[in-house]
Tab-separated table of C-alpha atoms in Angstrom:
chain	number	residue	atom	x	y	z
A	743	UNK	CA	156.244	103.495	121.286
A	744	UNK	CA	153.744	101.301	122.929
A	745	UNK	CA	152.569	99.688	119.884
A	746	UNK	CA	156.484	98.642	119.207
A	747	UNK	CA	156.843	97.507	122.350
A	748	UNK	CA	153.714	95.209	121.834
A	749	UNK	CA	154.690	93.642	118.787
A	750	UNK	CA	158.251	93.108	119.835
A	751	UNK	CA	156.774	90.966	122.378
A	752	UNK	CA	154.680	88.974	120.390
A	753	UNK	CA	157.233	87.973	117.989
A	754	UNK	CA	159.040	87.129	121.060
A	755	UNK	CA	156.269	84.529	122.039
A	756	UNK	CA	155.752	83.377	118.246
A	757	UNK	CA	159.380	82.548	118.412
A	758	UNK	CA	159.310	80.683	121.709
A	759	UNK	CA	156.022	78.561	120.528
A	760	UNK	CA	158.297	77.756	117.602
A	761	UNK	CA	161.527	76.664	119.158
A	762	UNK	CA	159.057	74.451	121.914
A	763	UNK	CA	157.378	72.883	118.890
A	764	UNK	CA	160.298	71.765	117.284
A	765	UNK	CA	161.674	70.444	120.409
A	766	UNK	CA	158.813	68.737	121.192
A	767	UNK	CA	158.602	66.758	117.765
A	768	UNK	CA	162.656	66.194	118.009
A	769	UNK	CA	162.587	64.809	121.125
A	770	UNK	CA	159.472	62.320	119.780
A	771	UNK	CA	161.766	61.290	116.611
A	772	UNK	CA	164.640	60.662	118.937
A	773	UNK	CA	162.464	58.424	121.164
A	774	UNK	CA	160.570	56.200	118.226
A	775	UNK	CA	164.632	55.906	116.956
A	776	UNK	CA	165.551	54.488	120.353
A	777	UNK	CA	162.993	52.239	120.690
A	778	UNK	CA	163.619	50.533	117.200
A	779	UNK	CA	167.339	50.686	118.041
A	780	UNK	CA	168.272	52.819	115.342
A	781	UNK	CA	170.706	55.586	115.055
A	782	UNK	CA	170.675	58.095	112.719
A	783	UNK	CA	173.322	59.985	110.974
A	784	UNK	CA	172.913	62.692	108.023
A	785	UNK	CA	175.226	63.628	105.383
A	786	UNK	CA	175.017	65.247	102.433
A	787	UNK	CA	175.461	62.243	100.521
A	788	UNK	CA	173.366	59.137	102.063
A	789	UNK	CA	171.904	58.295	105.460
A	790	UNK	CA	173.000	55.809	107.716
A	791	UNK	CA	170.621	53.785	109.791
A	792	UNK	CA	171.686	50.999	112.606
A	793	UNK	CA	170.041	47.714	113.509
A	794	UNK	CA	167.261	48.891	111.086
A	795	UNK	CA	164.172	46.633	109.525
A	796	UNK	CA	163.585	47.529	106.071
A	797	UNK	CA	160.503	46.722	104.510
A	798	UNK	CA	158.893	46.376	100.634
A	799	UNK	CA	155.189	45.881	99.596
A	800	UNK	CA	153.655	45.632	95.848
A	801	UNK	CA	151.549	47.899	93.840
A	802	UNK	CA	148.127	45.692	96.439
A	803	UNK	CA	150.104	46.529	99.317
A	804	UNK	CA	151.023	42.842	99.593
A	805	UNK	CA	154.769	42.615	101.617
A	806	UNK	CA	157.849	41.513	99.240
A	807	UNK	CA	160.170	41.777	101.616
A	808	UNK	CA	161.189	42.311	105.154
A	809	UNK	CA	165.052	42.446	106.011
A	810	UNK	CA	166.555	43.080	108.846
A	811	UNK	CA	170.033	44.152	108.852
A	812	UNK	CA	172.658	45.890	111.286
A	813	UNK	CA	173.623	48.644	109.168
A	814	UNK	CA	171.930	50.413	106.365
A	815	UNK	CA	173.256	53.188	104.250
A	816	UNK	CA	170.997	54.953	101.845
A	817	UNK	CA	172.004	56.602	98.763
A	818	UNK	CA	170.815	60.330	98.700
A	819	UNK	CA	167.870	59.531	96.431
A	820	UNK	CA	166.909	56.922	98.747
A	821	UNK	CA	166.851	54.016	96.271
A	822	UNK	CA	169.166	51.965	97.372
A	823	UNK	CA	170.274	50.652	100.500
A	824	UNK	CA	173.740	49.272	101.066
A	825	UNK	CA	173.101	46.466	104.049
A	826	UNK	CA	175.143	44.538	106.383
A	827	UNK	CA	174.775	41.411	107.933
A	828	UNK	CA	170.934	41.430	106.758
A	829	UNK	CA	168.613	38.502	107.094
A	830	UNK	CA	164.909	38.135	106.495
A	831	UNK	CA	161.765	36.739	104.435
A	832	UNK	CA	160.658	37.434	100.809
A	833	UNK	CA	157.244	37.137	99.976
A	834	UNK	CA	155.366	35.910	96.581
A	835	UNK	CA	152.018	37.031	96.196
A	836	UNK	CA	152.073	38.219	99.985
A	837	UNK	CA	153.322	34.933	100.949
A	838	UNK	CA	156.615	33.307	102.591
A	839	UNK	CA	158.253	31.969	100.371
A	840	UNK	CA	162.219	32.469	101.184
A	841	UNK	CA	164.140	33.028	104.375
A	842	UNK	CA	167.649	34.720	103.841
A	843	UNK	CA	170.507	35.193	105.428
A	844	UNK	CA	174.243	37.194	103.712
A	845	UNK	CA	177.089	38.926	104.898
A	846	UNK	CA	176.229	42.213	102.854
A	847	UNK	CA	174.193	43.688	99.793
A	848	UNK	CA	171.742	46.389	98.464
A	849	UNK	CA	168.356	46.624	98.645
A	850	UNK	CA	166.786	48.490	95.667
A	851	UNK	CA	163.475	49.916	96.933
A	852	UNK	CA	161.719	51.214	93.540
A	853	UNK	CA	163.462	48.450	91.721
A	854	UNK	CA	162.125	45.539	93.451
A	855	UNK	CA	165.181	43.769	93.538
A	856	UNK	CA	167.658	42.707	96.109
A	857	UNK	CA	171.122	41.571	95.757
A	858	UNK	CA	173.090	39.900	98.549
A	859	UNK	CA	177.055	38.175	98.726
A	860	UNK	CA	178.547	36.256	101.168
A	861	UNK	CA	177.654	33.007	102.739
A	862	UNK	CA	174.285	33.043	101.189
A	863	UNK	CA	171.718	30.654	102.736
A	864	UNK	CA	168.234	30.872	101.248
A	865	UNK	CA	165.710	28.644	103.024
A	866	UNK	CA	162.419	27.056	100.542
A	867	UNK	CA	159.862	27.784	103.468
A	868	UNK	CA	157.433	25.496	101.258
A	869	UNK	CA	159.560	22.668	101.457
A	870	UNK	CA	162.487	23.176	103.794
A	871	UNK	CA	165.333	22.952	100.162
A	872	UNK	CA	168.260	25.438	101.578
A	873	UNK	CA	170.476	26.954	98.549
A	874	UNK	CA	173.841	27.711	99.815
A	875	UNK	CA	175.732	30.126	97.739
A	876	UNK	CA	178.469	33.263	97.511
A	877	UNK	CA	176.200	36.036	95.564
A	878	UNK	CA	171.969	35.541	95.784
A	879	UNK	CA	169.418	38.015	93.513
A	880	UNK	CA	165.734	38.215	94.275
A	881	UNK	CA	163.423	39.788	91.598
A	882	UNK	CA	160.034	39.124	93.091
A	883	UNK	CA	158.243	40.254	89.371
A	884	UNK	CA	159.584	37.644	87.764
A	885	UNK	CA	159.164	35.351	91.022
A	886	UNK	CA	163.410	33.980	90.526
A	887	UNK	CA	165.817	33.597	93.568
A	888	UNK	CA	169.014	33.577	91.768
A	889	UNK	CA	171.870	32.183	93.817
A	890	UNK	CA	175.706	32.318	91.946
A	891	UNK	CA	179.382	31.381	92.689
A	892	UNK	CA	179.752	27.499	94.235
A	893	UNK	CA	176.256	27.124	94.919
A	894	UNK	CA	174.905	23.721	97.054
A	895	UNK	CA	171.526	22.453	97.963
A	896	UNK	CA	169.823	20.214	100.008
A	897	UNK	CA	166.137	18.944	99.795
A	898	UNK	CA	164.827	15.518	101.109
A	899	UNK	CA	164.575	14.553	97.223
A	900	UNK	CA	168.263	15.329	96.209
A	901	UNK	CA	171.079	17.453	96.739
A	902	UNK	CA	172.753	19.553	94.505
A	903	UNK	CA	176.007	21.649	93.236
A	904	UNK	CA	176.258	24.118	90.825
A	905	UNK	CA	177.587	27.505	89.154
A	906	UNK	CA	174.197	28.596	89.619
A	907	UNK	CA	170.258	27.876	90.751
A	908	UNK	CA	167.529	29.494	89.924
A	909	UNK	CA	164.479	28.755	92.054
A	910	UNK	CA	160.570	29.873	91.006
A	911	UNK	CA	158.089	29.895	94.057
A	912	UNK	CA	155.004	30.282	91.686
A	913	UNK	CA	155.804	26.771	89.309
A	914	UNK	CA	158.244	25.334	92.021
A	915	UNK	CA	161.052	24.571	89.547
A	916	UNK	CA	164.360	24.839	89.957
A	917	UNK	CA	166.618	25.847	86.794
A	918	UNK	CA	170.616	24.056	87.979
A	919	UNK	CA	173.087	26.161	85.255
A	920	UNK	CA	177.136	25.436	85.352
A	921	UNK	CA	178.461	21.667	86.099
A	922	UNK	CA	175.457	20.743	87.835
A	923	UNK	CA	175.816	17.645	90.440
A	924	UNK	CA	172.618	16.263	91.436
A	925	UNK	CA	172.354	13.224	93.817
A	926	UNK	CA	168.933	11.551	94.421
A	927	UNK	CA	168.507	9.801	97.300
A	928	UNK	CA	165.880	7.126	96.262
A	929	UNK	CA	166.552	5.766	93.905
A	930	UNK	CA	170.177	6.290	94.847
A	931	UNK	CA	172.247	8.494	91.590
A	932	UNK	CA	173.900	11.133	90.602
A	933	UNK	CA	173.204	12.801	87.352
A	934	UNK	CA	175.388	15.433	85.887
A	935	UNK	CA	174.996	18.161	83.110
A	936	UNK	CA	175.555	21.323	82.258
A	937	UNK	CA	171.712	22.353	82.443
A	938	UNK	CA	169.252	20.367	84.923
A	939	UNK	CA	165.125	21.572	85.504
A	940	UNK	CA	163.981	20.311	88.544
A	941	UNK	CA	160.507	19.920	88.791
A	942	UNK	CA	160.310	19.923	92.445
A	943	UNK	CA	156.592	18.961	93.092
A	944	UNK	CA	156.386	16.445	90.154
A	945	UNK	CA	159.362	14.822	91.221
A	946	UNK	CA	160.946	15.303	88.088
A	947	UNK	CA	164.329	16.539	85.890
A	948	UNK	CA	164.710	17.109	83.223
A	949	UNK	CA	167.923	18.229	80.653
A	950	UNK	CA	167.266	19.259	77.180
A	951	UNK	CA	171.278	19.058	76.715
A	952	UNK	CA	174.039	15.865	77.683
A	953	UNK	CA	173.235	14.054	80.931
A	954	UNK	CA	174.757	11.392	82.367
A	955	UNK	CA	172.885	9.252	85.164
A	956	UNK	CA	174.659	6.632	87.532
A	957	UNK	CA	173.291	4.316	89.549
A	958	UNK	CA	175.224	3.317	92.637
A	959	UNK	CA	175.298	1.069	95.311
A	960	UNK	CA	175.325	0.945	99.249
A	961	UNK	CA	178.965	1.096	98.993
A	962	UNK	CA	178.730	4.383	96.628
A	963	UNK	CA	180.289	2.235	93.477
A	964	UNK	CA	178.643	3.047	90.220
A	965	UNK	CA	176.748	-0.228	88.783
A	966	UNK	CA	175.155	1.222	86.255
A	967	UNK	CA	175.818	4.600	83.538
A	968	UNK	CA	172.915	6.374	81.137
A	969	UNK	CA	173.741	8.517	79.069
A	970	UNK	CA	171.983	11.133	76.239
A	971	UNK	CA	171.895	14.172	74.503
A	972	UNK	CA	168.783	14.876	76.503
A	973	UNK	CA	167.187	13.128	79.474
A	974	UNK	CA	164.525	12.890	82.299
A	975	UNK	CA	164.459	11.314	85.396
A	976	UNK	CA	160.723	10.184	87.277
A	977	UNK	CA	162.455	10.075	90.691
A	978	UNK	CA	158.532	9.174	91.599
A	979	UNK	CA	158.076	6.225	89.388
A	980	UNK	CA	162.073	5.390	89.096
A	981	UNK	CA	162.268	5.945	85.515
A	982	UNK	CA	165.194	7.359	83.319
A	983	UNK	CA	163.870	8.214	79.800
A	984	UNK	CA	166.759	8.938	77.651
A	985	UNK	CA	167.106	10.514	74.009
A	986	UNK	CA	169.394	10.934	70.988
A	987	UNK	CA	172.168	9.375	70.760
A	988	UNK	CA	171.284	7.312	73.951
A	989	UNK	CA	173.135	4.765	76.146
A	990	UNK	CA	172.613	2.419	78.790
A	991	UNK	CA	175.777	0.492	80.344
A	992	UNK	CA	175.094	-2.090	83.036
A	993	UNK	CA	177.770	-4.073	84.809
A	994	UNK	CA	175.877	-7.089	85.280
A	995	UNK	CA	175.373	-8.811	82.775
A	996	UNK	CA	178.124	-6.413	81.329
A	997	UNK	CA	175.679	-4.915	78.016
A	998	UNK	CA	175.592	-1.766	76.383
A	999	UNK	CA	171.945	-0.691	75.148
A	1000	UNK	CA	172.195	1.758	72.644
A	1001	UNK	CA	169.284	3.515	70.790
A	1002	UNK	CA	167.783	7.393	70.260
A	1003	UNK	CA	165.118	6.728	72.788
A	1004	UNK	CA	165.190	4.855	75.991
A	1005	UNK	CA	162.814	4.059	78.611
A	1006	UNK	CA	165.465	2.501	82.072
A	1007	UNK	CA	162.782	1.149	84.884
A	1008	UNK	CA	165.186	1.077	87.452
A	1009	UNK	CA	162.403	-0.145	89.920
A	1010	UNK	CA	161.443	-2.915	87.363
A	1011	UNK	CA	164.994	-3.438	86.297
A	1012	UNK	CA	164.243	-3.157	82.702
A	1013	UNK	CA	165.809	-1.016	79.477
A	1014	UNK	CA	162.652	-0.843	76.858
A	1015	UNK	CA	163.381	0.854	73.378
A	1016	UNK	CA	160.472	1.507	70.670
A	1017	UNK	CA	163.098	2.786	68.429
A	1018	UNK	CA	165.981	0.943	66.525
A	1019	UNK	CA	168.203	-0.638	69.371
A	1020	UNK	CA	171.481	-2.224	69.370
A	1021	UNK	CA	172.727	-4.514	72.692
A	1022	UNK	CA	176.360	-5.328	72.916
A	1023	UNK	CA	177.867	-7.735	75.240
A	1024	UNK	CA	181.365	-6.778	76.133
A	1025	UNK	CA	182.595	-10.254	77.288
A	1026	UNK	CA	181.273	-12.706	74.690
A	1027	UNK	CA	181.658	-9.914	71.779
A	1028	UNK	CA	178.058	-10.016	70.653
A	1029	UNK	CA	176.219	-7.788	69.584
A	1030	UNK	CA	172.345	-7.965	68.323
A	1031	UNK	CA	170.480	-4.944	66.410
A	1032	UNK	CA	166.677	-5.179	66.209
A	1033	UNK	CA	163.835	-2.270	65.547
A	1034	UNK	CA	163.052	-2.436	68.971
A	1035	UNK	CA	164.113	-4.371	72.543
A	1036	UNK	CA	163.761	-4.916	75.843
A	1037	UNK	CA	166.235	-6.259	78.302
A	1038	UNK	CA	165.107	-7.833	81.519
A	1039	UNK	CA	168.014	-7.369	84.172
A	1040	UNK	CA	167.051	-9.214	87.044
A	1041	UNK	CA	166.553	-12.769	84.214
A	1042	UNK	CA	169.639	-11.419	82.095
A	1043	UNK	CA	167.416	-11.767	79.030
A	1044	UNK	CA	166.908	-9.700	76.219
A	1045	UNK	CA	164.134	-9.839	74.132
A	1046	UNK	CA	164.434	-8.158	70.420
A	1047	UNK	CA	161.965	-8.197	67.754
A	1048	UNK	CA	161.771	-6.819	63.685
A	1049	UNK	CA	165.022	-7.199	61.454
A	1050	UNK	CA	166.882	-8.756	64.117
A	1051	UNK	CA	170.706	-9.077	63.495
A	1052	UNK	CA	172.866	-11.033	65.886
A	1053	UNK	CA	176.649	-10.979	65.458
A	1054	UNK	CA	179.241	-12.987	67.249
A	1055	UNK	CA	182.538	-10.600	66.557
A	1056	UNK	CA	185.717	-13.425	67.163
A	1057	UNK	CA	183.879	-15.590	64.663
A	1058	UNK	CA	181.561	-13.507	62.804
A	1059	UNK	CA	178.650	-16.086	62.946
A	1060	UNK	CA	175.743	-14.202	62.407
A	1061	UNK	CA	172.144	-14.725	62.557
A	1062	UNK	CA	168.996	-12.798	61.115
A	1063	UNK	CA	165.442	-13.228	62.244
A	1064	UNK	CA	161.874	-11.432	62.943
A	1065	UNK	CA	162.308	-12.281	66.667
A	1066	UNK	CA	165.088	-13.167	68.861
A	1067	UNK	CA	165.205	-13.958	72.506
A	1068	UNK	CA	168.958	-13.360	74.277
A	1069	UNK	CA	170.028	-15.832	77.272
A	1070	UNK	CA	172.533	-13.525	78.352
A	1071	UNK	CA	173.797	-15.987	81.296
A	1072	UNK	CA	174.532	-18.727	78.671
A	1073	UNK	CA	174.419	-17.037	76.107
A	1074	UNK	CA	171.638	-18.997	74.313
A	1075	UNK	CA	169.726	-17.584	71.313
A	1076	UNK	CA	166.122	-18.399	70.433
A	1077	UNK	CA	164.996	-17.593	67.085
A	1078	UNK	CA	161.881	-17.411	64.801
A	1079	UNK	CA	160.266	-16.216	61.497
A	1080	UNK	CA	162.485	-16.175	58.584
A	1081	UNK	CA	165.435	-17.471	60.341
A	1082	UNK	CA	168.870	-16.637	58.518
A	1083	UNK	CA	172.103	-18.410	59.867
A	1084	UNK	CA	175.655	-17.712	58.643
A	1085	UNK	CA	179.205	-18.789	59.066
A	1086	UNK	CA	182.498	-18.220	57.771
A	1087	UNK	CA	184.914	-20.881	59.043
A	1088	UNK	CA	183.191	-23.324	57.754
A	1089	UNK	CA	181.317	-21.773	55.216
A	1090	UNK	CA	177.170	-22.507	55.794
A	1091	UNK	CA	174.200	-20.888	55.346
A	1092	UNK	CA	171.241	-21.932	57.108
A	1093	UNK	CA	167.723	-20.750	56.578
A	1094	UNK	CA	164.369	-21.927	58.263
A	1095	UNK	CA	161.177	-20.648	60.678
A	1096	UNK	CA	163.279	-21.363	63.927
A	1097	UNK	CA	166.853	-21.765	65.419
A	1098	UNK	CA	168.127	-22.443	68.627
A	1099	UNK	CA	172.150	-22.135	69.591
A	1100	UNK	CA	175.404	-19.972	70.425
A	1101	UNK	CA	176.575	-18.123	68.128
A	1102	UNK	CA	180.031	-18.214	69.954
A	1103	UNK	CA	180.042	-21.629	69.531
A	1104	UNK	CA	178.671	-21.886	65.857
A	1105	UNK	CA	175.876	-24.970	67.563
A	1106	UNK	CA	173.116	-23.286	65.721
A	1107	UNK	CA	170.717	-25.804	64.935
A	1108	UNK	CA	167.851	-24.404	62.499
A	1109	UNK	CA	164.133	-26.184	62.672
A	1110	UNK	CA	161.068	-26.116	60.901
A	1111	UNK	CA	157.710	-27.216	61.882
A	1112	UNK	CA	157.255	-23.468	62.891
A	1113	UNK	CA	155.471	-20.617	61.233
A	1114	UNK	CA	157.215	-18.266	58.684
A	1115	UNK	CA	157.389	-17.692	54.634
A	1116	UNK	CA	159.631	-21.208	54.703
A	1117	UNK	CA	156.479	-22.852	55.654
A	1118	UNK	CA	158.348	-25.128	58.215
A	1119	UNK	CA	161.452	-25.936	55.395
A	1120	UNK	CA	164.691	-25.901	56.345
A	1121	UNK	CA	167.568	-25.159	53.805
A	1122	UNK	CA	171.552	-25.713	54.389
A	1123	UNK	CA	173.790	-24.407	51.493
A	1124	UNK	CA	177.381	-25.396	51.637
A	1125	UNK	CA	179.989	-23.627	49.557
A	1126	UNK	CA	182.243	-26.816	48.158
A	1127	UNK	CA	185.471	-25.141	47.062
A	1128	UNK	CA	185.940	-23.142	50.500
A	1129	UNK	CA	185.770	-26.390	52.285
A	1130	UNK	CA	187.956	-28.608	50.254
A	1131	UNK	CA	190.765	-25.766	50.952
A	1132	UNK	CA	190.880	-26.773	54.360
């Protein structure tokens, strides 16, 4: 009876210790809760945490992430976290690299990914660019900040619109995807496509697809138009290098270059080809194809050399030659080695070392005493019967 009594007693106490204990470690949960301002609520299904920081490191213990957010709802495996109103920093390599800022989103703990929509604004700590954008996806393995739906950025190089950006810390590129708008602030244009790489510490982009690149003034009015089948801009050295299929159209003087690759200086104000070029003059109706050119914008002259052609369109007045320089003001042609000239109205064919004249006005007058296979010879044939019919 005594020995009952005596262990009926001690289960009492063990019982007691227990219930102290666990009131004792509930009441320290409940205070470390408070102080992060976090309350807690169990289901069966997910837990809900408010005014909660949520934190991610890699396999080094390096952090990826560090979001704070209002409300957070875990799933029951505790994989993903449903967030509202979060905003943070993502890390690269265990450094800043992005500051963020959404309406709502999950956080995928074991998948190292978050995704966040509504009024998106992603912040470049590197370089102060801020994306703008509806939906935003950060996978720090593959080092992309994806930000979708009417997306907008600004950067003290350029700003930007597009269906989509993709931005790499590591190579500090930025992939533009989806009616891209991009407009550099010096040297003042806006170039559009429908695939843009900016290479933001080179100062480059670059399209391996259409792009078309205009030149504007202080009043916004386009001056100038490039365009090609694939393109890159130096916004460093104020180049445009354009390929395939390739244009140039400046208003003044008002000339169309046209070749497969193009080299536009628009510091220099020059259009250089290596390649066959064509240069058409939409006022006088000229046009002059050569193996390669250059046109000098601020002088309005054009310099072409190998197989030149130069046609006059009203009059068809024509001119071959191994070099040609291209008075665009005045229209004045210079021309040497193996000099050609031709006419319709009236028939003439002049040949020679040099020529001088207008093709517009047919007051070509062919020279010798140059160098060329005529030796300094000049030779005028005349067609008889064409002239005595006028």
């Amino acid at each position: 009876m005594e020995m009952s009594k005596f262990l009926t007693l001690k289960f009492l106490l063990m019982f007691l210790l227990l219930g102290v204990g666990a009131c004792s470690s509930e009441g320290h949960t409940r205070k470390k809760l408070e102080k992060d301002s976090a309350a807690i609520q169990s289901s069966e299904t997910n837990l809900t945490f408010n005014n909660i920081t949520l934190e991610q490191t890699d396999a080094q213990g390096r952090p990826l992430w560090k979001v704070k957010t209002k409300q957070a709802i875990y799933s029951k495996d505790k994989k993903t976290a449903q967030v509202q109103s979060p905003f943070g920093d993502l890390f690269q390599d265990g450094k800043l690299v992005y500051q963020i800022t959404a309406q709502q989103g999950e956080v995928y703990e074991e998948g190292n990914k978050i995704i966040l929509r509504g009024q998106i604004v992603a912040v470049d700590t590197q370089d102060g660019a801020v994306l703008r954008g509806n939906e935003m996806e950060w996978r720090p393995k593959e080092d992309v900040l994806i930000v979708r739906n009417q997306v907008n950025g600004t950067h003290k190089q350029m700003q930007v619109a597009a269906q989509e950006a993709r931005s790499f810390s590591r190579a500090r590129r930025m992939e533009l995807v989806g009616q891209v708008v991009a407009t550099a602030k010096e040297p003042p244009l806006h170039l559009k496509g429908e695939y843009l790489v900016w290479q933001m510490e080179q100062q480059k982009v670059i399209s391996d697809r259409f792009i078309q690149i205009d030149r504007y003034d202080k009043k916004n009015t386009i001056t100038d138009r490039a365009l090609g089948q694939q393109g890159e801009v130096d916004l460093k050295a104020k180049t445009a290098t354009l390929k395939q299929n390739a244009q140039v159209i400046v208003s003044n003087p008002p000339v169309q270059v046209s070749s497969n690759l193009m080299v536009w200086n628009l510091n220099a104000e020059t259009i250089t080809s290596d390649q066959p070029v064509q240069m058409f003059h939409s006022e006088h109706q000229m046009t002059v194809n050569a193996m390669k050119g250059r046109l000098d914008l601020k002088p309005k002259i054009a310099y072409l050399n190998g197989s030149v052609q130069g046609v006059e369109m009203r009059r068809q007045s024509k001119l071959f030659a191994d070099q040609m320089t291209w008075f665009l003001p005045t229209q004045v042609v210079e021309a040497t080695g193996n000099v050609n000239y031709q006419q319709v109205n009236p028939p003439m064919n002049l040949t020679g070392p040099k020529a001088v004249g207008k093709l517009q006005d047919q007051t070509v007058a062919v020279s010798g005493g140059g160098s060329g296979n005529n030796d300094g010879q000049v030779s005028i044939e005349i067609i008889p019967e064409q002239l005595k019919k006028r």
